Amino acid sequence: NTTEQKSVEKTELYKNYQSITFNGIWCWFSDPRAVYFEGKHKRTYTGWVDNYGDIHIAYFDHVTKSIRSKVVYDNLEIDDHNNPSILIDKKGHLIVFFNAHSQDGKPLYMIKSRVPETIDNWKPVKELFLNDTNYYKNAELLNHTYTNPIRLSAENGKIFLFWRGINNKPTYATSLDNGDTWSPGRILFMPNEDTTIRVPYTKVYSDGVSKIHFTFTDGHPTKAASNALYYMYYEAGSFYKANGEKVKTIEQLPINQEEID
């Protein structure tokens, strides 16, 4: 029986899956949630929030098949929206970002490993207040939620960090020194608003070389009466539509929803 055969095959496939944790959760708006790095070791690094609100970083070793995890921050908040996102530099040092969920005034947290390809030795946690309050003097909300770090090798390893920030809009800052210092946070994408603050949701993907791709929604999936998806990409200081038509330079931000596909 073909149906029975497929069922058996699926069951056998599931047996090959190995859980990294039985007490952890993440959401799908902070990325990368897992990163493979091959240096001295061949490991996939990931992280999660547990039922105490602790932030964990872990690895799966593809050679030894071992799994190890470590708490890098105690009792932040019991919320899946706070899971860490991970960058790894050329030498194998981990740079980890995480946040509290839509708590106005709370910082964006960053932590770096002291030793390459390890989760046991970390520098002190940095609290980053990246939303530019001098530029956005009348902002009602100054959250740091949903972290998305990207590094571009074509721009001398510049880090672009995206989050839901000023008035719940997609916001970004950059670092030229591997996260030691950051530019002021500026709004990236602006939806059309009437009387209420809209909350666009964002997904970010990059080739790690020169391009960063974005998709946005108008707002929250259950609160925006009409919700579309918008696309653009970044390259060499400017933003473009899918067909390569230039929209704006990075100095001309934000991008308005009617300006892109």
PDB file of C-alpha atoms in Angstrom, residues 20-27 30 32-35 44-60 67-87 94-99 109 111 118-120 122 125 147:
ATOM      1  CA  ILE A  20      18.689  20.422  20.834  1.00  0.00           C
ATOM      2  CA  THR A  21      16.450  21.359  23.765  1.00  0.00           C
ATOM      3  CA  PHE A  22      13.163  20.302  25.303  1.00  0.00           C
ATOM      4  CA  ASN A  23      12.723  23.633  27.083  1.00  0.00           C
ATOM      5  CA  GLY A  24      13.074  26.409  24.549  1.00  0.00           C
ATOM      6  CA  ILE A  25      11.171  28.525  22.075  1.00  0.00           C
ATOM      7  CA  TRP A  26      11.791  31.075  19.354  1.00  0.00           C
ATOM      8  CA  CYS A  27       9.733  33.179  16.994  1.00  0.00           C
ATOM      9  CA  SER A  30      14.616  37.502  14.729  1.00  0.00           C
ATOM     10  CA  PRO A  32      19.580  34.248  11.868  1.00  0.00           C
ATOM     11  CA  ARG A  33      18.330  31.801  14.504  1.00  0.00           C
ATOM     12  CA  ALA A  34      20.950  29.200  13.575  1.00  0.00           C
ATOM     13  CA  VAL A  35      24.347  29.601  11.885  1.00  0.00           C
ATOM     14  CA  THR A  44      25.791  24.832  14.052  1.00  0.00           C
ATOM     15  CA  TYR A  45      25.131  27.525  16.662  1.00  0.00           C
ATOM     16  CA  THR A  46      21.630  28.462  17.759  1.00  0.00           C
ATOM     17  CA  GLY A  47      19.704  29.875  20.710  1.00  0.00           C
ATOM     18  CA  TRP A  48      16.330  30.148  22.425  1.00  0.00           C
ATOM     19  CA  VAL A  49      14.334  31.459  25.393  1.00  0.00           C
ATOM     20  CA  ASP A  50      13.343  28.968  28.117  1.00  0.00           C
ATOM     21  CA  ASN A  51      10.403  28.936  30.535  1.00  0.00           C
ATOM     22  CA  TYR A  52      12.356  31.052  33.041  1.00  0.00           C
ATOM     23  CA  GLY A  53      12.978  33.786  30.472  1.00  0.00           C
ATOM     24  CA  ASP A  54      16.667  32.864  30.231  1.00  0.00           C
ATOM     25  CA  ILE A  55      18.547  33.356  26.950  1.00  0.00           C
ATOM     26  CA  HIS A  56      20.461  30.261  25.825  1.00  0.00           C
ATOM     27  CA  ILE A  57      23.155  29.802  23.189  1.00  0.00           C
ATOM     28  CA  ALA A  58      23.979  26.268  22.047  1.00  0.00           C
ATOM     29  CA  TYR A  59      25.812  24.314  19.405  1.00  0.00           C
ATOM     30  CA  PHE A  60      25.460  20.994  17.626  1.00  0.00           C
ATOM     31  CA  ILE A  67      25.103  19.207  21.951  1.00  0.00           C
ATOM     32  CA  ARG A  68      26.053  21.859  24.501  1.00  0.00           C
ATOM     33  CA  SER A  69      24.200  24.936  25.705  1.00  0.00           C
ATOM     34  CA  LYS A  70      24.863  27.853  28.012  1.00  0.00           C
ATOM     35  CA  VAL A  71      22.713  30.559  29.582  1.00  0.00           C
ATOM     36  CA  VAL A  72      24.080  33.950  28.516  1.00  0.00           C
ATOM     37  CA  TYR A  73      21.405  36.097  30.200  1.00  0.00           C
ATOM     38  CA  ASP A  74      19.238  35.270  33.217  1.00  0.00           C
ATOM     39  CA  ASN A  75      15.549  36.027  33.588  1.00  0.00           C
ATOM     40  CA  LEU A  76      15.064  38.508  30.753  1.00  0.00           C
ATOM     41  CA  GLU A  77      11.396  37.770  30.006  1.00  0.00           C
ATOM     42  CA  ILE A  78       9.290  34.663  29.348  1.00  0.00           C
ATOM     43  CA  ASP A  79       8.471  35.446  25.720  1.00  0.00           C
ATOM     44  CA  ASP A  80       9.297  33.700  22.447  1.00  0.00           C
ATOM     45  CA  HIS A  81       9.764  37.096  20.726  1.00  0.00           C
ATOM     46  CA  ASN A  82      13.061  37.554  22.592  1.00  0.00           C
ATOM     47  CA  ASN A  83      15.097  34.743  21.021  1.00  0.00           C
ATOM     48  CA  PRO A  84      18.695  35.597  20.094  1.00  0.00           C
ATOM     49  CA  SER A  85      20.019  36.200  16.599  1.00  0.00           C
ATOM     50  CA  ILE A  86      23.587  35.236  15.758  1.00  0.00           C
ATOM     51  CA  LEU A  87      26.515  36.583  13.720  1.00  0.00           C
ATOM     52  CA  LEU A  94      29.976  34.758  18.102  1.00  0.00           C
ATOM     53  CA  ILE A  95      28.115  38.064  18.283  1.00  0.00           C
ATOM     54  CA  VAL A  96      24.643  37.563  19.744  1.00  0.00           C
ATOM     55  CA  PHE A  97      21.731  40.031  19.826  1.00  0.00           C
ATOM     56  CA  PHE A  98      18.474  39.739  21.794  1.00  0.00           C
ATOM     57  CA  ASN A  99      15.738  41.938  23.231  1.00  0.00           C
ATOM     58  CA  TYR A 109      21.265  43.526  24.182  1.00  0.00           C
ATOM     59  CA  ILE A 111      27.096  39.844  23.787  1.00  0.00           C
ATOM     60  CA  THR A 118      33.141  28.477  21.961  1.00  0.00           C
ATOM     61  CA  ILE A 119      30.045  29.304  24.022  1.00  0.00           C
ATOM     62  CA  ASP A 120      31.788  29.120  27.414  1.00  0.00           C
ATOM     63  CA  TRP A 122      31.726  35.721  26.999  1.00  0.00           C
ATOM     64  CA  VAL A 125      26.548  42.043  28.004  1.00  0.00           C
ATOM     65  CA  THR A 147      16.920  41.683  15.901  1.00  0.00           C
TER      66      THR A 147
END
